[in-house]
JSON list of C-alpha atoms in Angstrom, two decimals:
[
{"chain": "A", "resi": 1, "resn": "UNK", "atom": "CA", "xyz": [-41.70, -0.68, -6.84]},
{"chain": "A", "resi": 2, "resn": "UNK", "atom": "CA", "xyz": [-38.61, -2.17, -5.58]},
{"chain": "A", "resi": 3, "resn": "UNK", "atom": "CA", "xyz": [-36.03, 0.27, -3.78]},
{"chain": "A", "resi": 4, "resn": "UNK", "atom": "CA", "xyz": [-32.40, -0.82, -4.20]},
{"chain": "A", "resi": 5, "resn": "UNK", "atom": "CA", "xyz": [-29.16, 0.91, -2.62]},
{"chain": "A", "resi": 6, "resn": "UNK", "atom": "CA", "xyz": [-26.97, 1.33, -4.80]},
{"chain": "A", "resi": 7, "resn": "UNK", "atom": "CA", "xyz": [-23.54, -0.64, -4.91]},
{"chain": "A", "resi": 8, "resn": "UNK", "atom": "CA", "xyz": [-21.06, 0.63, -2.98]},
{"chain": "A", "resi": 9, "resn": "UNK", "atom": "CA", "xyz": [-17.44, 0.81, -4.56]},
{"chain": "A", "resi": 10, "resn": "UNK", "atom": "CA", "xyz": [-14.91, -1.43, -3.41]},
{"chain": "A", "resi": 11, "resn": "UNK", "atom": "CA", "xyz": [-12.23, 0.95, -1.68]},
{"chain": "A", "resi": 12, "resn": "UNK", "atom": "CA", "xyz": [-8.84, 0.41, -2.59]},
{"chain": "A", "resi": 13, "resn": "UNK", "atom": "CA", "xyz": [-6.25, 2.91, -0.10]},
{"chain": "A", "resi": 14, "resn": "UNK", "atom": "CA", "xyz": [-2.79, 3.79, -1.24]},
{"chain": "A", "resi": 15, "resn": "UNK", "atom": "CA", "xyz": [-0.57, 4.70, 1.73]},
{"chain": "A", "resi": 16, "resn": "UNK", "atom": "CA", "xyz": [1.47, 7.17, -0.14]},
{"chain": "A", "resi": 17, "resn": "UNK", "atom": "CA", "xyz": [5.13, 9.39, -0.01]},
{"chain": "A", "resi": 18, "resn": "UNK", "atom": "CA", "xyz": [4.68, 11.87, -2.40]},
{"chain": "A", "resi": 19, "resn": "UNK", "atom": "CA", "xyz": [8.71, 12.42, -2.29]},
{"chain": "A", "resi": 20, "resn": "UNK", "atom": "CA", "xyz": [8.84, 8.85, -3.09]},
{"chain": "A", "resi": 21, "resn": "UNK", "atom": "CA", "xyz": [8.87, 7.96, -6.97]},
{"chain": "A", "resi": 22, "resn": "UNK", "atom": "CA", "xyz": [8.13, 4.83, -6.73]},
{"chain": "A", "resi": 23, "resn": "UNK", "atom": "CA", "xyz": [5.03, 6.07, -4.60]},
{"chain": "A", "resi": 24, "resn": "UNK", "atom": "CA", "xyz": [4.10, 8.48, -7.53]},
{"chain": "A", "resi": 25, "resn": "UNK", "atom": "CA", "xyz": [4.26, 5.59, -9.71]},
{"chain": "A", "resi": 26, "resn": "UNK", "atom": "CA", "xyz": [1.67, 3.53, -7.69]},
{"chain": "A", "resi": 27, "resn": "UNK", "atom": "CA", "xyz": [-0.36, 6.50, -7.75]},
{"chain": "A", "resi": 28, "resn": "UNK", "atom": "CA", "xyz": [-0.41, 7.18, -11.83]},
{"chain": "A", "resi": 29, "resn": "UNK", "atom": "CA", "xyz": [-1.03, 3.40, -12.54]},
{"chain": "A", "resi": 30, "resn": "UNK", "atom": "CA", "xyz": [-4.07, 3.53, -9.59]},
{"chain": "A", "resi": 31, "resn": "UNK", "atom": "CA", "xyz": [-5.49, 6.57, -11.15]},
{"chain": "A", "resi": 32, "resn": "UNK", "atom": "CA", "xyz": [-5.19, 5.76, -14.57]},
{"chain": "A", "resi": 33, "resn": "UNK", "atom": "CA", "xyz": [-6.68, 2.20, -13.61]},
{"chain": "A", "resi": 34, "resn": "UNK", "atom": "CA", "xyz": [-9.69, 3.79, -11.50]},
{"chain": "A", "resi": 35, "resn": "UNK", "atom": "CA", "xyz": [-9.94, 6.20, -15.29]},
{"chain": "A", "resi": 36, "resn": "UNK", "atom": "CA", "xyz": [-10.08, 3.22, -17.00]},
{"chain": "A", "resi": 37, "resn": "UNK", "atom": "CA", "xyz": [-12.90, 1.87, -14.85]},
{"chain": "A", "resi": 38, "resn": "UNK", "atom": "CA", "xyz": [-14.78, 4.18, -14.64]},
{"chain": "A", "resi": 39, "resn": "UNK", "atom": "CA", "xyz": [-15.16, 4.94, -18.39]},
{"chain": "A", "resi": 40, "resn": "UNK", "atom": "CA", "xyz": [-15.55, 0.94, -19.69]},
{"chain": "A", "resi": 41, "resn": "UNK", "atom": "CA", "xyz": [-18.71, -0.11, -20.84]},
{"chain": "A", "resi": 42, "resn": "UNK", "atom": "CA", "xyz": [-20.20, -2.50, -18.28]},
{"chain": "A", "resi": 43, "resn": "UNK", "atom": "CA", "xyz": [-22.32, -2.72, -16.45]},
{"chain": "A", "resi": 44, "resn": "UNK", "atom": "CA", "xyz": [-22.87, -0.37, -13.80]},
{"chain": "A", "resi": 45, "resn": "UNK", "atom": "CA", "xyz": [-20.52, -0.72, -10.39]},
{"chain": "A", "resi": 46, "resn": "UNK", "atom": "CA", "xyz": [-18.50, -3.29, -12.13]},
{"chain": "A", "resi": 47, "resn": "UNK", "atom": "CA", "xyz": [-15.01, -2.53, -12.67]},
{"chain": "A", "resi": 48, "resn": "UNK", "atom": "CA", "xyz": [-14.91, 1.11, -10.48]},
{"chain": "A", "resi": 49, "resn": "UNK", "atom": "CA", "xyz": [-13.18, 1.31, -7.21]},
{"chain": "A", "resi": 50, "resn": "UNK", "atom": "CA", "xyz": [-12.94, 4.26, -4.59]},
{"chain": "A", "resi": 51, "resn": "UNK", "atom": "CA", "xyz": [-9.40, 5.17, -4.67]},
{"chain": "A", "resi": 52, "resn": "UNK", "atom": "CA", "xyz": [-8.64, 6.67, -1.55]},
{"chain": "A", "resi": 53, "resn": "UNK", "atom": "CA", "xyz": [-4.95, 8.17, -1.27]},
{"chain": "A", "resi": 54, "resn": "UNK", "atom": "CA", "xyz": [-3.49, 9.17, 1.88]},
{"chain": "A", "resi": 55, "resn": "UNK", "atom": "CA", "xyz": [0.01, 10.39, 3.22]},
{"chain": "A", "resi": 56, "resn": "UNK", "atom": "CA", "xyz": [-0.65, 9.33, 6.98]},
{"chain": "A", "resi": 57, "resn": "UNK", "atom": "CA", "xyz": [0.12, 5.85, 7.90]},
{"chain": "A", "resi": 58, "resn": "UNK", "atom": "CA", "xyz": [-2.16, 3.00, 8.76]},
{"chain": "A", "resi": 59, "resn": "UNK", "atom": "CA", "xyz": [-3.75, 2.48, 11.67]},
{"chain": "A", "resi": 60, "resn": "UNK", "atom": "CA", "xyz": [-2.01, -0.39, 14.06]},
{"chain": "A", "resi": 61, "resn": "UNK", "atom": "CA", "xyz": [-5.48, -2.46, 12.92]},
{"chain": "A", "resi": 62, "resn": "UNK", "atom": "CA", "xyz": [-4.90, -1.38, 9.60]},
{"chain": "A", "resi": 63, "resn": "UNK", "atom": "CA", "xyz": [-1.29, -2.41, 9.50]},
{"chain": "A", "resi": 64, "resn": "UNK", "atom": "CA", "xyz": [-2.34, -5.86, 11.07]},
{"chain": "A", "resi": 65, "resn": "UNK", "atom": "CA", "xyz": [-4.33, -6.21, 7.97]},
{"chain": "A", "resi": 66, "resn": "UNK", "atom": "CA", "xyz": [-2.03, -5.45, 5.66]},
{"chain": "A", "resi": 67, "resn": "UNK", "atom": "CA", "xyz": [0.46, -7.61, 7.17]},
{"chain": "A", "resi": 68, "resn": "UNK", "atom": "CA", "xyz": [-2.02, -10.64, 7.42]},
{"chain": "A", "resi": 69, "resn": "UNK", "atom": "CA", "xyz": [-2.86, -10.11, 3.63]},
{"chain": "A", "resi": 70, "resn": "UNK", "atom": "CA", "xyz": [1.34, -10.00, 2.51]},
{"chain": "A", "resi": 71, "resn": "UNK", "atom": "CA", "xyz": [2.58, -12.72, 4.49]},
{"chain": "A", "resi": 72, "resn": "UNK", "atom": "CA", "xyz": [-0.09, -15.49, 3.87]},
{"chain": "A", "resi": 73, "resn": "UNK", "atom": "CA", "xyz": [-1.02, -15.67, 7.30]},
{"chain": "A", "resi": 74, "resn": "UNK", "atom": "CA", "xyz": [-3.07, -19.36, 7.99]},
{"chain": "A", "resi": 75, "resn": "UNK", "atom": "CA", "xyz": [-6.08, -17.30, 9.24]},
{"chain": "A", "resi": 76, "resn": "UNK", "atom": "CA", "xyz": [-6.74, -17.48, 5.95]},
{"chain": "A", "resi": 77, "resn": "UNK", "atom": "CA", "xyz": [-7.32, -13.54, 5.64]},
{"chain": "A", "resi": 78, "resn": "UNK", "atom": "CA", "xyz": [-5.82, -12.90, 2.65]},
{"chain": "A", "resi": 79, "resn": "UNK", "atom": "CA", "xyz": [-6.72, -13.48, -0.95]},
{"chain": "A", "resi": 80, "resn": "UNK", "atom": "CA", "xyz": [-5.02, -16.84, -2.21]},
{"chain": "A", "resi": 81, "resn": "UNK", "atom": "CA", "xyz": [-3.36, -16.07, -4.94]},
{"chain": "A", "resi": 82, "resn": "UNK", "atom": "CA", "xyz": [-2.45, -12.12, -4.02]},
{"chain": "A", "resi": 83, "resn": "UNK", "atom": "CA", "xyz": [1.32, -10.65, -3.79]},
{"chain": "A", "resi": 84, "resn": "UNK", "atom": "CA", "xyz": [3.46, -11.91, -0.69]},
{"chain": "A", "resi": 85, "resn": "UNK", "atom": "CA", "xyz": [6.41, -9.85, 1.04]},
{"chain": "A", "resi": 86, "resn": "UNK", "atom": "CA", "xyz": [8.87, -10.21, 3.67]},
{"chain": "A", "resi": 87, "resn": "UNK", "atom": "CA", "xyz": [7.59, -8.05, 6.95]},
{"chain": "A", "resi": 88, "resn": "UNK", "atom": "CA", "xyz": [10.38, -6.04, 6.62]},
{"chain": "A", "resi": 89, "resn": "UNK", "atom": "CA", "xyz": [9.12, -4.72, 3.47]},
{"chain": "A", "resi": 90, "resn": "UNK", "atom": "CA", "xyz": [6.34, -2.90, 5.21]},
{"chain": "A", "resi": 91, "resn": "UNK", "atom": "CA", "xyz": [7.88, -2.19, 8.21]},
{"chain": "A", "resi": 92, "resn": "UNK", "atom": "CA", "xyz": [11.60, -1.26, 8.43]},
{"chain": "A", "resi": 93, "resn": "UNK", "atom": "CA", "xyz": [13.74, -4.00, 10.41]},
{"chain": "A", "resi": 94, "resn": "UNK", "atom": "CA", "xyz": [11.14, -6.02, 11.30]},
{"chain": "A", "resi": 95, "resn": "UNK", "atom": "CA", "xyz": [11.40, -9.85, 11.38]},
{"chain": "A", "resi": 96, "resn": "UNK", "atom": "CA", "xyz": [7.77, -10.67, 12.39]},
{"chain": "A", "resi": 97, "resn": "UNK", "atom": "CA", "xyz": [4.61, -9.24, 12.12]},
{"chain": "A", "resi": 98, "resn": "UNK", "atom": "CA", "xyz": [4.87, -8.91, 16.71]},
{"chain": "A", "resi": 99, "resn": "UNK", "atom": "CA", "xyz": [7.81, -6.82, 16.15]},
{"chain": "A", "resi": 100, "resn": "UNK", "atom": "CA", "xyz": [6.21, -5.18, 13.00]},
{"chain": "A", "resi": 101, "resn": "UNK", "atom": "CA", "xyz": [3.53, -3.72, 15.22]},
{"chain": "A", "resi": 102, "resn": "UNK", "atom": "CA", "xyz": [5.85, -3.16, 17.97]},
{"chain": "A", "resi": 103, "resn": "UNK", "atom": "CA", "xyz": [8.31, -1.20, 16.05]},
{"chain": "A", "resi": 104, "resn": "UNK", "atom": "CA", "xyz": [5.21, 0.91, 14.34]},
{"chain": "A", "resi": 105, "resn": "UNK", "atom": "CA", "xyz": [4.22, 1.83, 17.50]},
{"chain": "A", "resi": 106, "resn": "UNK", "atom": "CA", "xyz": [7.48, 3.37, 18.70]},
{"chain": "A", "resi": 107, "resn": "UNK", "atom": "CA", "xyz": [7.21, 5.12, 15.02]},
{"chain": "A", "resi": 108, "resn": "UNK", "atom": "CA", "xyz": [5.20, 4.95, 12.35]},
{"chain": "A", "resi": 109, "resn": "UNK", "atom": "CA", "xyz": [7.62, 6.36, 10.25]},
{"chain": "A", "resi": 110, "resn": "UNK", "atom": "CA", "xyz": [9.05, 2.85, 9.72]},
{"chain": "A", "resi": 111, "resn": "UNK", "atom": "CA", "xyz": [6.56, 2.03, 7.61]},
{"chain": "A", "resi": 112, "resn": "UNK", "atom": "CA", "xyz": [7.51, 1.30, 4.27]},
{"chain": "A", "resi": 113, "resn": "UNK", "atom": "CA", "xyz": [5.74, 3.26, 1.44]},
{"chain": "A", "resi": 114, "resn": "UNK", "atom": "CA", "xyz": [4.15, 3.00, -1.04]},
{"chain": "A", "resi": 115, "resn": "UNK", "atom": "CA", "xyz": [1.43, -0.08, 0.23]},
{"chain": "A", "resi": 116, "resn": "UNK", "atom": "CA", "xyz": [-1.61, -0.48, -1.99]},
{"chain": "A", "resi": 117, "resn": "UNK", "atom": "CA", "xyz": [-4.35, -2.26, 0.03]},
{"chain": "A", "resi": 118, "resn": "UNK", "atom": "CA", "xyz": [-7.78, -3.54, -1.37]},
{"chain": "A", "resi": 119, "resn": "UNK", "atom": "CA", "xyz": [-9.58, -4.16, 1.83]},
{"chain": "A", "resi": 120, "resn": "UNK", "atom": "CA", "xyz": [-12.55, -6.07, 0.51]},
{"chain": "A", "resi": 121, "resn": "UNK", "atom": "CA", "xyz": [-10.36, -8.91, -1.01]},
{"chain": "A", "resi": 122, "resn": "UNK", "atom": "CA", "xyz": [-7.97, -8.67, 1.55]},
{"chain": "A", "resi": 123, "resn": "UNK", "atom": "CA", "xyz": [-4.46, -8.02, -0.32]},
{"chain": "A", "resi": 124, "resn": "UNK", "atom": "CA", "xyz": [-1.87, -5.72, -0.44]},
{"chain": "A", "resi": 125, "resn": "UNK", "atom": "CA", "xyz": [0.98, -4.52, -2.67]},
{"chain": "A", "resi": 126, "resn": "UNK", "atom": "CA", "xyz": [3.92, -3.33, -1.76]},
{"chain": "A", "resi": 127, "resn": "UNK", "atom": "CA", "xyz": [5.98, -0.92, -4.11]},
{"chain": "A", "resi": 128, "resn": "UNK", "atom": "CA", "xyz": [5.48, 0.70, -7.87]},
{"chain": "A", "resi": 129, "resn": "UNK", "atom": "CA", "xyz": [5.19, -3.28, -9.71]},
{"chain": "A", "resi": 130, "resn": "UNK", "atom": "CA", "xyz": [2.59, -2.08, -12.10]},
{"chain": "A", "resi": 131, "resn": "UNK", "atom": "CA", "xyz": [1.38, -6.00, -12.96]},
{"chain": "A", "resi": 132, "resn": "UNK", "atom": "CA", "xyz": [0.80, -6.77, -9.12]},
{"chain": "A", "resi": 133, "resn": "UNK", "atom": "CA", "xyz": [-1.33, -4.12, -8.80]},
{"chain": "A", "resi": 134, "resn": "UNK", "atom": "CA", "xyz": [-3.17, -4.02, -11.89]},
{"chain": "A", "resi": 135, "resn": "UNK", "atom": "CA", "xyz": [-4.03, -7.49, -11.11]},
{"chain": "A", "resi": 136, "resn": "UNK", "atom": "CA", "xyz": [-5.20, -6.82, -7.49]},
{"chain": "A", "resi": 137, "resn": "UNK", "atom": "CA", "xyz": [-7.55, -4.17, -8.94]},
{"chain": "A", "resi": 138, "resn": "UNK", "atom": "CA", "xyz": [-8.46, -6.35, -11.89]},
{"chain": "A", "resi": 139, "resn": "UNK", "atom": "CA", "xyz": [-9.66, -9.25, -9.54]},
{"chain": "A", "resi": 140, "resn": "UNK", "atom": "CA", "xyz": [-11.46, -6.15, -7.69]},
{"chain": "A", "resi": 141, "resn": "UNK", "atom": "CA", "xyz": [-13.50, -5.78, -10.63]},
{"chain": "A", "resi": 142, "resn": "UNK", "atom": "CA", "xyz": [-15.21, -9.08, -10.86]},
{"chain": "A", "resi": 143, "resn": "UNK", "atom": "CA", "xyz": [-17.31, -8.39, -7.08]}
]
């Protein structure tokens, strides 16, 4: 008898402002997505993600991350293919992703919500665009 652990589900974290409504957007089309996902009829793992939702910003590793997977950076982190935005999209003011972390550590409050982030594939999505993210999660379903 062969043991196997089961799959583990791909988490996908929205950084969230629940006064925000483009932030309540993000959140509708993620649930109704992870709904959708969870209820197809495939096999099983395939398609689900672990939405995780939180209201407290990222970690400075975390926001490195994120900022590696918008901007394209030649490390080659991010997905080819995923969203790209302007540093100052995720972090208020900011011209470069050095004074992106700088100015997050002074206060985190300049960070720009809502950010979608699917950490496995390395992308991001910043805003309520209901086709960029439905695409991130879509190519989330094919691991």
């Amino acid at each position: 008898m062969v043991f196997r652990f089961p799959k583990s589900l791909d988490p996908i974290t929205l950084f969230h402002s629940p006064s925000s409504p483009a932030s309540n957007t993000a959140y509708k089309i993620l649930k109704s997505a992870s709904a959708a996902a969870s209820a197809a009829d495939t096999p099983v793992g395939r398609g689900e993600f672990q939405l995780e939702v939180t209201t407290a910003p990222p970690t400075t590793d975390q926001l490195r991350n994120i900022l590696e997977y918008v901007t394209g950076d030649p490390s080659g982190a991010g997905k080819e293919g995923g969203a790209r935005y302007p540093v100052s999209e995720i972090i208020q003011g900011a011209k470069n992703a050095e004074e992106a972390v700088k100015r997050f550590k002074e206060d985190s409050g300049r960070f720009m919500r809502p950010v979608t982030v699917d950490w496995t594939n390395g992308q991001a999505v910043v805003g309520d665009d209901e086709s960029q993210i439905l695409k991130m999660v879509r190519q989330a379903e094919g691991n």
